[in-house]
CSV table of N, CA and C in Angstrom, one decimal:
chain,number,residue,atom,x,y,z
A,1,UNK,N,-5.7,-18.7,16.9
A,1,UNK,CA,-6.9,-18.8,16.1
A,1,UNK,C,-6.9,-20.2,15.5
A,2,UNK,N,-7.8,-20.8,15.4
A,2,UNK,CA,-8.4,-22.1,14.8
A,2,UNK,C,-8.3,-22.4,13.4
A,3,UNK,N,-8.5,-22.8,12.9
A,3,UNK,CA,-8.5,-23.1,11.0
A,3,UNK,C,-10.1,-22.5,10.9
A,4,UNK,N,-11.3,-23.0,11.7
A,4,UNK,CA,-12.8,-22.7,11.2
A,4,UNK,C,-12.4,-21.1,10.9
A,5,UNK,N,-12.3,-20.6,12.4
A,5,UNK,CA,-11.9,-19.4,11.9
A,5,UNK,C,-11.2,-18.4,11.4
A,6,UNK,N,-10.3,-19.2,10.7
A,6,UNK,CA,-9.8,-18.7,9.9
A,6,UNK,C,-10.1,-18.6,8.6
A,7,UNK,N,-11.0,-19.8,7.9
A,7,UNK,CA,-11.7,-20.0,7.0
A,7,UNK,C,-12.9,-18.9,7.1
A,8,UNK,N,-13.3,-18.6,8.2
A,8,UNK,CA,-14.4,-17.6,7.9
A,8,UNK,C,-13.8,-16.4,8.0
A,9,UNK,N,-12.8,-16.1,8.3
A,9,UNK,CA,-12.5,-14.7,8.4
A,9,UNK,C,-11.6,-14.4,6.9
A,10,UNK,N,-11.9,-15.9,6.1
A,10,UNK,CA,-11.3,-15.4,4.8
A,10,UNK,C,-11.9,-15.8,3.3
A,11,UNK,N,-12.9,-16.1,4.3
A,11,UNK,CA,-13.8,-16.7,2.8
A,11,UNK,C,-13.8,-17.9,2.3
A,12,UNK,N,-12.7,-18.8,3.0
A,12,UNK,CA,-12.3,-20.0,2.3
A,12,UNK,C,-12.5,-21.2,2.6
A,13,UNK,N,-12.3,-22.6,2.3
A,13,UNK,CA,-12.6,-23.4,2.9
A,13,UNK,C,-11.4,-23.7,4.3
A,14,UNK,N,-12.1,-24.8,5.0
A,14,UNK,CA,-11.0,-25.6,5.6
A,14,UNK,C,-9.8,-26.1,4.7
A,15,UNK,N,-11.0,-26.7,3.7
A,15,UNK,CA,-10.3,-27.5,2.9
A,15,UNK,C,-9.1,-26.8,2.6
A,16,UNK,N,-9.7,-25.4,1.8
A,16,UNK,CA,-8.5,-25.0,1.2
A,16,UNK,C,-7.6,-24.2,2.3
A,17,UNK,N,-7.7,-23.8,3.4
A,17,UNK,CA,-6.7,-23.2,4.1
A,17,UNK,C,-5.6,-24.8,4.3
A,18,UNK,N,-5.8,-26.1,4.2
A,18,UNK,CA,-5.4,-27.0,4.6
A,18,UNK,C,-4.8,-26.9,3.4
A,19,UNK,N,-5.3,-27.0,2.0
A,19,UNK,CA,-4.2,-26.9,0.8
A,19,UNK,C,-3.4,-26.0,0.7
A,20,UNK,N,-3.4,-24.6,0.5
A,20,UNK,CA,-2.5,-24.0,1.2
A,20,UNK,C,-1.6,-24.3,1.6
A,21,UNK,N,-1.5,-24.6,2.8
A,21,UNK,CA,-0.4,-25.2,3.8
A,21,UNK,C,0.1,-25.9,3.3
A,22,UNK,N,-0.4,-27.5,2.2
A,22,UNK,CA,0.7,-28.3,2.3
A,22,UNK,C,1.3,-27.8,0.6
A,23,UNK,N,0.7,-26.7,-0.2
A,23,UNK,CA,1.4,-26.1,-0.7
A,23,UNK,C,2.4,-25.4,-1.0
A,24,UNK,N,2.5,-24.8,0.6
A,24,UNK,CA,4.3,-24.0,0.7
A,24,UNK,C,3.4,-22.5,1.0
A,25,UNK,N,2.3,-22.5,0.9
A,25,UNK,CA,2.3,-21.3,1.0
A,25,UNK,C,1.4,-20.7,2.2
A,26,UNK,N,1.4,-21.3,3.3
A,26,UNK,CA,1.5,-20.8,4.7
A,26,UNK,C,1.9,-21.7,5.4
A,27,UNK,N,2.4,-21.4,6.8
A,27,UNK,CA,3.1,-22.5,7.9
A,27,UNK,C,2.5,-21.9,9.1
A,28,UNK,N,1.1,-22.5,9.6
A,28,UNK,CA,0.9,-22.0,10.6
A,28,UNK,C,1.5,-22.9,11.8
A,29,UNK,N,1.8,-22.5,13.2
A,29,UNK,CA,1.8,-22.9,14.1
A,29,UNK,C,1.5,-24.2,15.0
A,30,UNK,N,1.5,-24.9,15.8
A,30,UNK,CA,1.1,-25.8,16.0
A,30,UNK,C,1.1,-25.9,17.9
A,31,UNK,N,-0.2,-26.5,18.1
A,31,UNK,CA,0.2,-26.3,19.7
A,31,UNK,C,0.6,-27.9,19.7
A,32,UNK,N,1.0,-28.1,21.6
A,32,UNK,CA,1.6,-28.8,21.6
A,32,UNK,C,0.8,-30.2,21.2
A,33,UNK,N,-0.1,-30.5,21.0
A,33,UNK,CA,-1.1,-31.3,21.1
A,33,UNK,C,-1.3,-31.8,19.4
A,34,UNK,N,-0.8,-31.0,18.5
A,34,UNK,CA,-0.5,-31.0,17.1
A,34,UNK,C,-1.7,-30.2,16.3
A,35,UNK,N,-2.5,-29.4,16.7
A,35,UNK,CA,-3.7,-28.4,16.3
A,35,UNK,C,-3.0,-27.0,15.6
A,36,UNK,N,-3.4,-26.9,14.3
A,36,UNK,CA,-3.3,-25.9,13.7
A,36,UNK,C,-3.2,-24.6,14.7
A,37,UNK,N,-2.0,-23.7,14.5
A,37,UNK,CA,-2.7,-22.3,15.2
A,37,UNK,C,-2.2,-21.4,14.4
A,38,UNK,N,-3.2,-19.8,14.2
A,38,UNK,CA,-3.2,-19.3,13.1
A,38,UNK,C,-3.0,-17.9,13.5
A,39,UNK,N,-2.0,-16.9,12.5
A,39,UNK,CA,-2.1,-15.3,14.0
A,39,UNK,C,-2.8,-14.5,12.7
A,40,UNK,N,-3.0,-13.7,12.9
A,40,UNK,CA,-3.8,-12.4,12.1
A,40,UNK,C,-2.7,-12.3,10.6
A,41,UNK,N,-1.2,-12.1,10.6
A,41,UNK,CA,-0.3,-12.5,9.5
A,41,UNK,C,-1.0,-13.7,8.9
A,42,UNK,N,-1.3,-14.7,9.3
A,42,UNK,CA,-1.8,-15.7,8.3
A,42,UNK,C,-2.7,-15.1,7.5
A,43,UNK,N,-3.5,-14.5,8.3
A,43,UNK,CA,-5.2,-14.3,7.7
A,43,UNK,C,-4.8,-13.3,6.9
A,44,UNK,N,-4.2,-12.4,6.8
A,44,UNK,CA,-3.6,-11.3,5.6
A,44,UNK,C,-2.8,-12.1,4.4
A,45,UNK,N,-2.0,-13.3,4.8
A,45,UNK,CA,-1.1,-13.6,3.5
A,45,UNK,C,-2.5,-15.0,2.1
A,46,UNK,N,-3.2,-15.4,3.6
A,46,UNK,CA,-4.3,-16.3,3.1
A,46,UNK,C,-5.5,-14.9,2.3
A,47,UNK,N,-5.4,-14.4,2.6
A,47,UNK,CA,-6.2,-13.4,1.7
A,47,UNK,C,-5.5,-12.7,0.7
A,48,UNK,N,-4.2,-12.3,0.2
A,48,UNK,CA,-3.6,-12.1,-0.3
A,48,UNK,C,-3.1,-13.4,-1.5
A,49,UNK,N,-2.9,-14.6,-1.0
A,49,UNK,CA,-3.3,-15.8,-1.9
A,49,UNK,C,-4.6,-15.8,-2.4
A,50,UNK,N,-5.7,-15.7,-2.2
A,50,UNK,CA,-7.0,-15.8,-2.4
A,50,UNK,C,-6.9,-14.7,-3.8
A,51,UNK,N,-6.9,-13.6,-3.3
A,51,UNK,CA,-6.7,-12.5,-3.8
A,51,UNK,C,-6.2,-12.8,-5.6
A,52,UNK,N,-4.8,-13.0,-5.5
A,52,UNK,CA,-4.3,-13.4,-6.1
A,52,UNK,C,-4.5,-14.8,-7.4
A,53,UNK,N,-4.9,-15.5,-6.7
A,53,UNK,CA,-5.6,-16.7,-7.7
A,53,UNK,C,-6.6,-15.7,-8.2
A,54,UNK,N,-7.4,-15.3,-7.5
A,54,UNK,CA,-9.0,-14.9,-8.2
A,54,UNK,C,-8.7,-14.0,-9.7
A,55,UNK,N,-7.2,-13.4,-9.4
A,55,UNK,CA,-7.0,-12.6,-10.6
A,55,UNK,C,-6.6,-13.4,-11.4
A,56,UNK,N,-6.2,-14.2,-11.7
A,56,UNK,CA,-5.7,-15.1,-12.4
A,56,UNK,C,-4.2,-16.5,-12.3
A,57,UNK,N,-3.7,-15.8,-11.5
A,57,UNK,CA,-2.3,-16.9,-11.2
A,57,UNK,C,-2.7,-18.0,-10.7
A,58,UNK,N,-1.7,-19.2,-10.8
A,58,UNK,CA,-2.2,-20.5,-10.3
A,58,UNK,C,-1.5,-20.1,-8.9
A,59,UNK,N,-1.3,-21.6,-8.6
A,59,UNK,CA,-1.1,-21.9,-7.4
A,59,UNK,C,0.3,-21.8,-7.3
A,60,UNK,N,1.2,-22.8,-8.3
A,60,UNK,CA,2.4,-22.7,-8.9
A,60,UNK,C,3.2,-21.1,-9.1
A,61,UNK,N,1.8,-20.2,-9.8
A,61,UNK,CA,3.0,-19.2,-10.1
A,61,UNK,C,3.2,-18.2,-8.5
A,62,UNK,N,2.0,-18.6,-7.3
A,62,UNK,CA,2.0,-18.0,-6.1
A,62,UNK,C,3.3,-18.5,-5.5
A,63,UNK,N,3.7,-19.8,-5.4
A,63,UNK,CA,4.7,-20.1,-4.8
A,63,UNK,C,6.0,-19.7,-5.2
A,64,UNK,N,6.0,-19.3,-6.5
A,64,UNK,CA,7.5,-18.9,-6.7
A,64,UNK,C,7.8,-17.4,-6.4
A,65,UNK,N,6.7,-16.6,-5.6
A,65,UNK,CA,7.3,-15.4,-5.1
A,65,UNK,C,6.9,-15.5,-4.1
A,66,UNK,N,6.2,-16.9,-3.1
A,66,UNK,CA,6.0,-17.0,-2.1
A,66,UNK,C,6.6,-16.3,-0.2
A,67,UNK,N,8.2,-16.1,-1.2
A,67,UNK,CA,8.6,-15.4,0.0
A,67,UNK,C,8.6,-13.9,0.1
A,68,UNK,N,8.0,-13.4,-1.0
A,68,UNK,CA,7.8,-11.9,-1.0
A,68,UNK,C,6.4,-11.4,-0.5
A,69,UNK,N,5.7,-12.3,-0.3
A,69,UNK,CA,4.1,-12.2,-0.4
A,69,UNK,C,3.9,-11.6,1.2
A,70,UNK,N,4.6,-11.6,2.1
A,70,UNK,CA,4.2,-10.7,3.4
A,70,UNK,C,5.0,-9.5,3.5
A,71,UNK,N,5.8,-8.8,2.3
A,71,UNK,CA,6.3,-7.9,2.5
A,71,UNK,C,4.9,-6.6,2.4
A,72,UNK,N,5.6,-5.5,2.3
A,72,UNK,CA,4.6,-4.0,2.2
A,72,UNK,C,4.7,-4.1,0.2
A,73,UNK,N,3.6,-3.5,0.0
A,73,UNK,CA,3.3,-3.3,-1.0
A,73,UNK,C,4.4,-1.8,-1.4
A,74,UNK,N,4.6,-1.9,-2.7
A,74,UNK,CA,5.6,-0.4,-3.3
A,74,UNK,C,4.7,0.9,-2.9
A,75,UNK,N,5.3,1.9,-2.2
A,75,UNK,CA,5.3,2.9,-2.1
A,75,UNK,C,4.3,2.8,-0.9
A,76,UNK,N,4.3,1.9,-0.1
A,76,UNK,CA,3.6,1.8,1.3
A,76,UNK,C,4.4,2.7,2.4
A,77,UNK,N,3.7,3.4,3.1
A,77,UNK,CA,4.1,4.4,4.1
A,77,UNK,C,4.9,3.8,5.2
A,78,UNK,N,4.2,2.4,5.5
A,78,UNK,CA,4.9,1.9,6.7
A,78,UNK,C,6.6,2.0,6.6
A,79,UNK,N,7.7,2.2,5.3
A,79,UNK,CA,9.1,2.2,5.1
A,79,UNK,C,9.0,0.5,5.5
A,80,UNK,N,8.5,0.1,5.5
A,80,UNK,CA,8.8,-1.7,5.4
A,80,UNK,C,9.9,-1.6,4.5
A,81,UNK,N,10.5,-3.3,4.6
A,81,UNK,CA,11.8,-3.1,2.9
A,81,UNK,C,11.1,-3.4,1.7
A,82,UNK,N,11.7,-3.3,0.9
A,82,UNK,CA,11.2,-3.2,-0.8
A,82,UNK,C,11.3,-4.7,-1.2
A,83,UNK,N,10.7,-5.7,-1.4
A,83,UNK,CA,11.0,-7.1,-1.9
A,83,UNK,C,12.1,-7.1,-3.4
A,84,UNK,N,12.5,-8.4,-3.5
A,84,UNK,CA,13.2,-8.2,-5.0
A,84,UNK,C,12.1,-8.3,-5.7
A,85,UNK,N,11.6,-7.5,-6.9
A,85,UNK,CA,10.6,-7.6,-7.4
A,85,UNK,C,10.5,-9.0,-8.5
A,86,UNK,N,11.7,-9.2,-8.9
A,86,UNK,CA,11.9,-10.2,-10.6
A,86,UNK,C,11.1,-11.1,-10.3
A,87,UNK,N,11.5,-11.8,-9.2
A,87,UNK,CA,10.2,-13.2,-9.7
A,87,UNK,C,8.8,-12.7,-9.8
A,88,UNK,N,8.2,-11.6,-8.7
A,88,UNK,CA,6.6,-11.1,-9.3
A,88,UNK,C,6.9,-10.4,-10.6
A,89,UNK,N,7.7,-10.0,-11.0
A,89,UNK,CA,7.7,-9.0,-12.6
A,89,UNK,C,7.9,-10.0,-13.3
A,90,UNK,N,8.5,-11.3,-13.5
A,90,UNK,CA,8.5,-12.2,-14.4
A,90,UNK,C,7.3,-13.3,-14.1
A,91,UNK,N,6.9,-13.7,-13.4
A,91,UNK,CA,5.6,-14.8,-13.3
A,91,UNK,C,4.5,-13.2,-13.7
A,92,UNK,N,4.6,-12.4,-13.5
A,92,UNK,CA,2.9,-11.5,-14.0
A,92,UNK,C,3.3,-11.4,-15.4
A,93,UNK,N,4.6,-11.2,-16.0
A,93,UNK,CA,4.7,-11.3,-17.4
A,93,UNK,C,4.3,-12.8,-18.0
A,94,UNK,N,4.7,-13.4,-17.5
A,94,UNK,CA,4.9,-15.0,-18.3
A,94,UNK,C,2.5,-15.3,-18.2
A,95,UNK,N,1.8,-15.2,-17.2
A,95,UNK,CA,1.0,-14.6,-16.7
A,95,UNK,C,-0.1,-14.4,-18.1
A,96,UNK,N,0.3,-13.0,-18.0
A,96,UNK,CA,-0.6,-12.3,-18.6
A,96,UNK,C,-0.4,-12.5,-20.4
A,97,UNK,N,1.3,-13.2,-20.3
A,97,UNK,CA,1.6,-13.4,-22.0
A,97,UNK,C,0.7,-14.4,-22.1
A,98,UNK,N,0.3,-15.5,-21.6
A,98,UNK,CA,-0.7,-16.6,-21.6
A,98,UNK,C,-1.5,-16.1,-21.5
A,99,UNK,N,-2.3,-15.0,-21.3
A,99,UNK,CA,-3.8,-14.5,-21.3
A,99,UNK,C,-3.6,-14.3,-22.4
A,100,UNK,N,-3.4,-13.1,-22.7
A,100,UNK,CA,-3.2,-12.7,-23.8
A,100,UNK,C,-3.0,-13.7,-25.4
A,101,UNK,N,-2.7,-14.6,-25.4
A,101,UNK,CA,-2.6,-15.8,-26.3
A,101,UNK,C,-3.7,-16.6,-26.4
A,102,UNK,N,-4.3,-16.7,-25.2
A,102,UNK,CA,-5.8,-17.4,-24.7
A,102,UNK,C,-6.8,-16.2,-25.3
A,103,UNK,N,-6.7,-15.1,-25.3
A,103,UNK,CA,-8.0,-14.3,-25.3
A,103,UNK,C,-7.7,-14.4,-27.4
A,104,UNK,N,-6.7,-14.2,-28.0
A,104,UNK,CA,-6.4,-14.1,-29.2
A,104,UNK,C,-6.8,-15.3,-29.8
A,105,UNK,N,-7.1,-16.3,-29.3
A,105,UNK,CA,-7.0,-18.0,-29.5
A,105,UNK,C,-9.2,-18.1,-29.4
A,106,UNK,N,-9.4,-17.2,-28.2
A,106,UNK,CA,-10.6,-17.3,-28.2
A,106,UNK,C,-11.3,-16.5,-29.5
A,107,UNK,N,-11.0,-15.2,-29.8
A,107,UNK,CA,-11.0,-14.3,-30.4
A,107,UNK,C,-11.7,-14.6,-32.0
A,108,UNK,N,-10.6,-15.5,-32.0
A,108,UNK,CA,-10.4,-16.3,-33.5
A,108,UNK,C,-11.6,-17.2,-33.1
A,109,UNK,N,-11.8,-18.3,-32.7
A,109,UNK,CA,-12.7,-19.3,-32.8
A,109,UNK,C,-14.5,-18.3,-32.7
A,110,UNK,N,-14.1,-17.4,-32.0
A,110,UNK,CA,-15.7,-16.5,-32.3
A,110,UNK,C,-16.1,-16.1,-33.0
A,111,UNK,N,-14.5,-15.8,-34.0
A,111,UNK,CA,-14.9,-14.7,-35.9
A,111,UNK,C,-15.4,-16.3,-36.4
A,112,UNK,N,-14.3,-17.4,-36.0
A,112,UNK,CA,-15.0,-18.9,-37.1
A,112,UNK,C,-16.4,-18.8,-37.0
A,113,UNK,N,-16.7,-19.2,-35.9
A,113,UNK,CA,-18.4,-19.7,-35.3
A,113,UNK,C,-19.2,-18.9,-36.1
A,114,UNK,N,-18.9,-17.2,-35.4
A,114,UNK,CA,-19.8,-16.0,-36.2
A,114,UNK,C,-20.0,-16.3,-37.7
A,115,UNK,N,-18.7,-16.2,-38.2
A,115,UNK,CA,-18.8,-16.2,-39.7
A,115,UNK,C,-19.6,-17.6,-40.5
A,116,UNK,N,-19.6,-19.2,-39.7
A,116,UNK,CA,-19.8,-19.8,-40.3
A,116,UNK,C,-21.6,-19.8,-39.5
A,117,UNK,N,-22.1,-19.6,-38.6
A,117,UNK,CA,-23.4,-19.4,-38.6
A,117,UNK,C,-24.2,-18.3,-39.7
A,118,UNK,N,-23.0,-17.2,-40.2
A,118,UNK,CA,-23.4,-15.9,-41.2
A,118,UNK,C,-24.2,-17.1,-42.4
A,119,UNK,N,-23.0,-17.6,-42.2
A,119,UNK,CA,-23.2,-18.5,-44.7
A,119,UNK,C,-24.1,-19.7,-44.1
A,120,UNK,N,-24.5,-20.1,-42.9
A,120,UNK,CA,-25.4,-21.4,-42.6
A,120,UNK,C,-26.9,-20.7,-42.4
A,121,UNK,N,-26.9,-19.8,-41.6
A,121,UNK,CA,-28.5,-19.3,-41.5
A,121,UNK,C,-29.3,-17.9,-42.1
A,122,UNK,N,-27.8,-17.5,-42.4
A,122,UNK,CA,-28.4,-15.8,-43.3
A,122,UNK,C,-29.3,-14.9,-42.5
A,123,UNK,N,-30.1,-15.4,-43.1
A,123,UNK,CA,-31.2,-14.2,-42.8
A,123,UNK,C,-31.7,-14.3,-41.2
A,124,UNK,N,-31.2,-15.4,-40.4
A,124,UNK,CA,-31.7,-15.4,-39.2
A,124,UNK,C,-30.8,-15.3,-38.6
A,125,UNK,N,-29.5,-15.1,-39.0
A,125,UNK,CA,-28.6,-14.4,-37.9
A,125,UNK,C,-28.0,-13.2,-38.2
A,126,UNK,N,-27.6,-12.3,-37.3
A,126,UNK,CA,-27.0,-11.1,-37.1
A,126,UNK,C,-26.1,-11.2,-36.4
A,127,UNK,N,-24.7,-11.4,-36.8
A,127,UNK,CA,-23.8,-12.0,-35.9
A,127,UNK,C,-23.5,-10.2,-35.6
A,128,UNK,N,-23.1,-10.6,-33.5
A,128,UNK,CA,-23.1,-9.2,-33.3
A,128,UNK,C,-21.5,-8.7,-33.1
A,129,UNK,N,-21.2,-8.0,-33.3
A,129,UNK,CA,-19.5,-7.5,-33.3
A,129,UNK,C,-19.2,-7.9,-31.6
A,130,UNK,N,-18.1,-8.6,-32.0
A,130,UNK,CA,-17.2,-8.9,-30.5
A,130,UNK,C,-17.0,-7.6,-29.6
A,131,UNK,N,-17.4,-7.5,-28.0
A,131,UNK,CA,-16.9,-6.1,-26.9
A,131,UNK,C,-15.4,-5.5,-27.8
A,132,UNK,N,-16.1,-4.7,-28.1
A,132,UNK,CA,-14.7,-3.6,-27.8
A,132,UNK,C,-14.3,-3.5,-29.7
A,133,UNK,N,-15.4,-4.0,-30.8
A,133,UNK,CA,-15.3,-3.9,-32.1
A,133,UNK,C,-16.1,-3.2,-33.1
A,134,UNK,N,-17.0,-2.6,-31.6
A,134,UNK,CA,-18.3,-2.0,-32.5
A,134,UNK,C,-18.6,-0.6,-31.5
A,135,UNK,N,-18.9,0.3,-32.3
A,135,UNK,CA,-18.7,1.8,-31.7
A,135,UNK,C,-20.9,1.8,-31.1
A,136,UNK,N,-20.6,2.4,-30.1
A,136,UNK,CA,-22.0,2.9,-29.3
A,136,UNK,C,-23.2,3.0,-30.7
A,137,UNK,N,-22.7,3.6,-32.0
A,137,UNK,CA,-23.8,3.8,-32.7
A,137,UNK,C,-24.0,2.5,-33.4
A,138,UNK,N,-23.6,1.5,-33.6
A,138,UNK,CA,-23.5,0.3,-34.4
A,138,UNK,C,-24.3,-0.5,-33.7
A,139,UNK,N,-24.8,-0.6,-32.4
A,139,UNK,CA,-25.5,-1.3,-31.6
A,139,UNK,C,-26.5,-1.5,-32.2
A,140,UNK,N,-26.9,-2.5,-32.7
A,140,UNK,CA,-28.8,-3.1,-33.0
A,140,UNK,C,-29.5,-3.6,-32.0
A,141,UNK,N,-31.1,-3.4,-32.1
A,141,UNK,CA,-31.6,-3.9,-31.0
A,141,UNK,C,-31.4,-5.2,-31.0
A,142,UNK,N,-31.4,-6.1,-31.5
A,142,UNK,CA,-31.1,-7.6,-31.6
A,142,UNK,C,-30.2,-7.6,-30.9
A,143,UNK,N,-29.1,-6.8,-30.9
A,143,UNK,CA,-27.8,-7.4,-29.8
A,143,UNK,C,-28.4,-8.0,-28.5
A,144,UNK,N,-29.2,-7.6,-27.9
A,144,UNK,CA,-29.4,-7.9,-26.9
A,144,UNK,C,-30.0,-9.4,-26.7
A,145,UNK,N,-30.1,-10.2,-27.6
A,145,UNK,CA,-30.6,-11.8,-28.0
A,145,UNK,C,-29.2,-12.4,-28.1
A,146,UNK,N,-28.1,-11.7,-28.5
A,146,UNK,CA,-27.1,-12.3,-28.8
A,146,UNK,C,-27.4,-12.7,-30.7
A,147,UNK,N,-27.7,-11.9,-31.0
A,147,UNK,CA,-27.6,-11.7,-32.8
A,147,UNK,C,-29.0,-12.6,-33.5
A,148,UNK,N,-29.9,-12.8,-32.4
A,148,UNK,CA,-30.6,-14.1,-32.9
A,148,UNK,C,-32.2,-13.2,-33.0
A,149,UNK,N,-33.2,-13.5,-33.6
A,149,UNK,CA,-34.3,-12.5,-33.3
A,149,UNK,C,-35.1,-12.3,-32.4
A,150,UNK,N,-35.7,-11.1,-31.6
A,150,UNK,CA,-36.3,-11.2,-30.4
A,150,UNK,C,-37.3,-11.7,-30.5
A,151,UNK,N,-37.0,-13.1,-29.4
A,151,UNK,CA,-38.0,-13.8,-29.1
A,151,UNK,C,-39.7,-13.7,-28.8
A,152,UNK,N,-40.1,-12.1,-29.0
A,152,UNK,CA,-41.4,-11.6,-28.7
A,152,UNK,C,-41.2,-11.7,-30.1
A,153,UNK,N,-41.0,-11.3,-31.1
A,153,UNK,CA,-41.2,-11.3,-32.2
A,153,UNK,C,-41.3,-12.7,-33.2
A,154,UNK,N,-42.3,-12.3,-34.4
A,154,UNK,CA,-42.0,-13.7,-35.6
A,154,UNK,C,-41.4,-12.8,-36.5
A,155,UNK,N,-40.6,-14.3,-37.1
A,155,UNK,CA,-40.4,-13.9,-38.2
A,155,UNK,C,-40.9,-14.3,-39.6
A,156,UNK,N,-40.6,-13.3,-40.5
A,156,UNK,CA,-41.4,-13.1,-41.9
A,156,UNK,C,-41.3,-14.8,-42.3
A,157,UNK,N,-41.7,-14.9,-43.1
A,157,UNK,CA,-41.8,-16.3,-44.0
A,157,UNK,C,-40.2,-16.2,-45.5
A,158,UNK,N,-40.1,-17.1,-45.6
A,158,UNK,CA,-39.0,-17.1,-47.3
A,158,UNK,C,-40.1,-17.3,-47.8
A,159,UNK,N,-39.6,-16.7,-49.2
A,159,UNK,CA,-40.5,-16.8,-49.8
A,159,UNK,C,-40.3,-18.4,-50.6
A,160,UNK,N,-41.7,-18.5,-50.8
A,160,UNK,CA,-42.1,-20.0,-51.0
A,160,UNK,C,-41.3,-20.9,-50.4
A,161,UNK,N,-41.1,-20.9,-49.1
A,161,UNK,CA,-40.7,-22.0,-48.3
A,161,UNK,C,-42.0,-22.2,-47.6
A,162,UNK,N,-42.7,-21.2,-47.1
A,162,UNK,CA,-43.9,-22.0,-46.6
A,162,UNK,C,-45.0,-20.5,-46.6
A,163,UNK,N,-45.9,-21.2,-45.1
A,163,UNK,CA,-47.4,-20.2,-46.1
A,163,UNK,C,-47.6,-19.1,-45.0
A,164,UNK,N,-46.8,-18.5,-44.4
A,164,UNK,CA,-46.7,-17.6,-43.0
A,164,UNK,C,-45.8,-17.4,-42.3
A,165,UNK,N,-46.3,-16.5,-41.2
A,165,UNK,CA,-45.5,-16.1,-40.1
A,165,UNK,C,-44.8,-17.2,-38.8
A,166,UNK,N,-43.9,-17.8,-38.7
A,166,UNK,CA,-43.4,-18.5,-37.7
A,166,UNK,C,-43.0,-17.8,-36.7
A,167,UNK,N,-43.4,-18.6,-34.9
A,167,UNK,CA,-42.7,-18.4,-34.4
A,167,UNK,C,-41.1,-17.9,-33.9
A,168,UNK,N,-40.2,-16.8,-33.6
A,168,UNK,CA,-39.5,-16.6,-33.9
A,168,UNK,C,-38.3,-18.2,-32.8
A,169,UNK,N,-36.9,-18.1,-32.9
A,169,UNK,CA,-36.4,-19.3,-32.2
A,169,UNK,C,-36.5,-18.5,-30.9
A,170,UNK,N,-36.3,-19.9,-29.6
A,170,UNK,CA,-36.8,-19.2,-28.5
A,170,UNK,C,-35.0,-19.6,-27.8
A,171,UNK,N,-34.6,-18.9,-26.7
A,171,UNK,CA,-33.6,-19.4,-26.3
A,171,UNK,C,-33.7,-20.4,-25.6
C-alpha cells in the first residue's frame, strides 16, 4: 500500500504519516526503488497513534510505550501476550496528573474573571456557575448568553444615569 493510501484509509496527512515515521513510531517497508510500502498492521498502529494523541498524549509520551502499541488490548480473546503494562500505567498517570493541574489552574482563573466582572458590572452580569457546580434547578434563562442579558431583550435604565430603555449588549 502507498502512503496516499494510507493517509486516506486513516484520516491523516501524508504529511503526518511521514512524521510518524521519522518519529519512531512506525517503520514501514521500502521497495527496492526506495518508496514507502505500507501493510494493513501499519494502518491499525497509525490509527491507534491517531487515536491516542486525540485523547490527549503527545507524541513523546506515544513513543515511550511505542513498543507495546501492536500488542492485543487486556482481556482480548485472540490469547495474544499481555504487554508490560508500567510504561502505559505510568505515562497515562504522569498524563492525566497534568490534566488534572491544567483543568484546576483553569478552574481558578474563571472564579478570578467571574468574580472580578461580578464587582465591575453588577447589575449586568450574572456570572453563570462553572459545568458540574450548579444543580439542574439553579439554571437561569440567561445562562444560555453566557451570564450576559438576552440579546432580544433591553435593559431597564440606573436610575439617573440616563432617560430610558437601552439596547441590551449584543455578542
Amino acid at each position: 500500500m502507498r502512503i496516499g493510501d494510507v493517509a486516506a484509509a486513516t484520516g491523516l496527512t501524508t504529511r503526518a504519516v511521514r512524521y510518524y515515521e521519522e518519529q519512531g513510531l512506525l517503520s514501514p517497508g521500502r521497495t527496492p526503488s526506495g518508496h514507502r510500502t505500507y501493510t494493513s498492521a501499519d494502518v491499525r498502529r497509525l490509527r491507534t497513534v491517531s487515536e491516542l494523541l486525540q485523547a490527549g498524549l503527545t507524541v513523546s509520551d506515544v513513543q515511550s510505550f511505542a513498543h507495546v502499541l501492536d500488542t492485543a488490548p487486556l482481556g482480548d480473546p485472540s490469547g495474544a501476550g499481555e504487554p508490560d503494562r508500567c510504561d502505559v500505567a505510568e505515562v497515562a498517570q504522569h498524563r492525566l496528573g497534568e490534566l488534572d493541574q491544567r483543568i484546576a489552574r483553569l478552574s481558578s482563573i474563571r472564579d478570578a474573571l467571574a468574580s472580578q466582572l461580578t464587582n465591575r458590572f453588577g447589575d449586568l452580569f450574572a456570572p453563570v456557575p462553572a459545568p458540574g457546580r450548579e444543580s439542574a434547578s439553579e439554571s437561569a434563562p440567561s445562562s444560555r448568553h453566557g451570564g450576559l442579558p438576552d440579546p432580544g431583550l433591553t435593559v431597564p435604565p440606573r436610575a439617573g444615569l440616563d432617560d430610558g430603555p437601552r439596547p441590551a449588549y449584543s455578542a
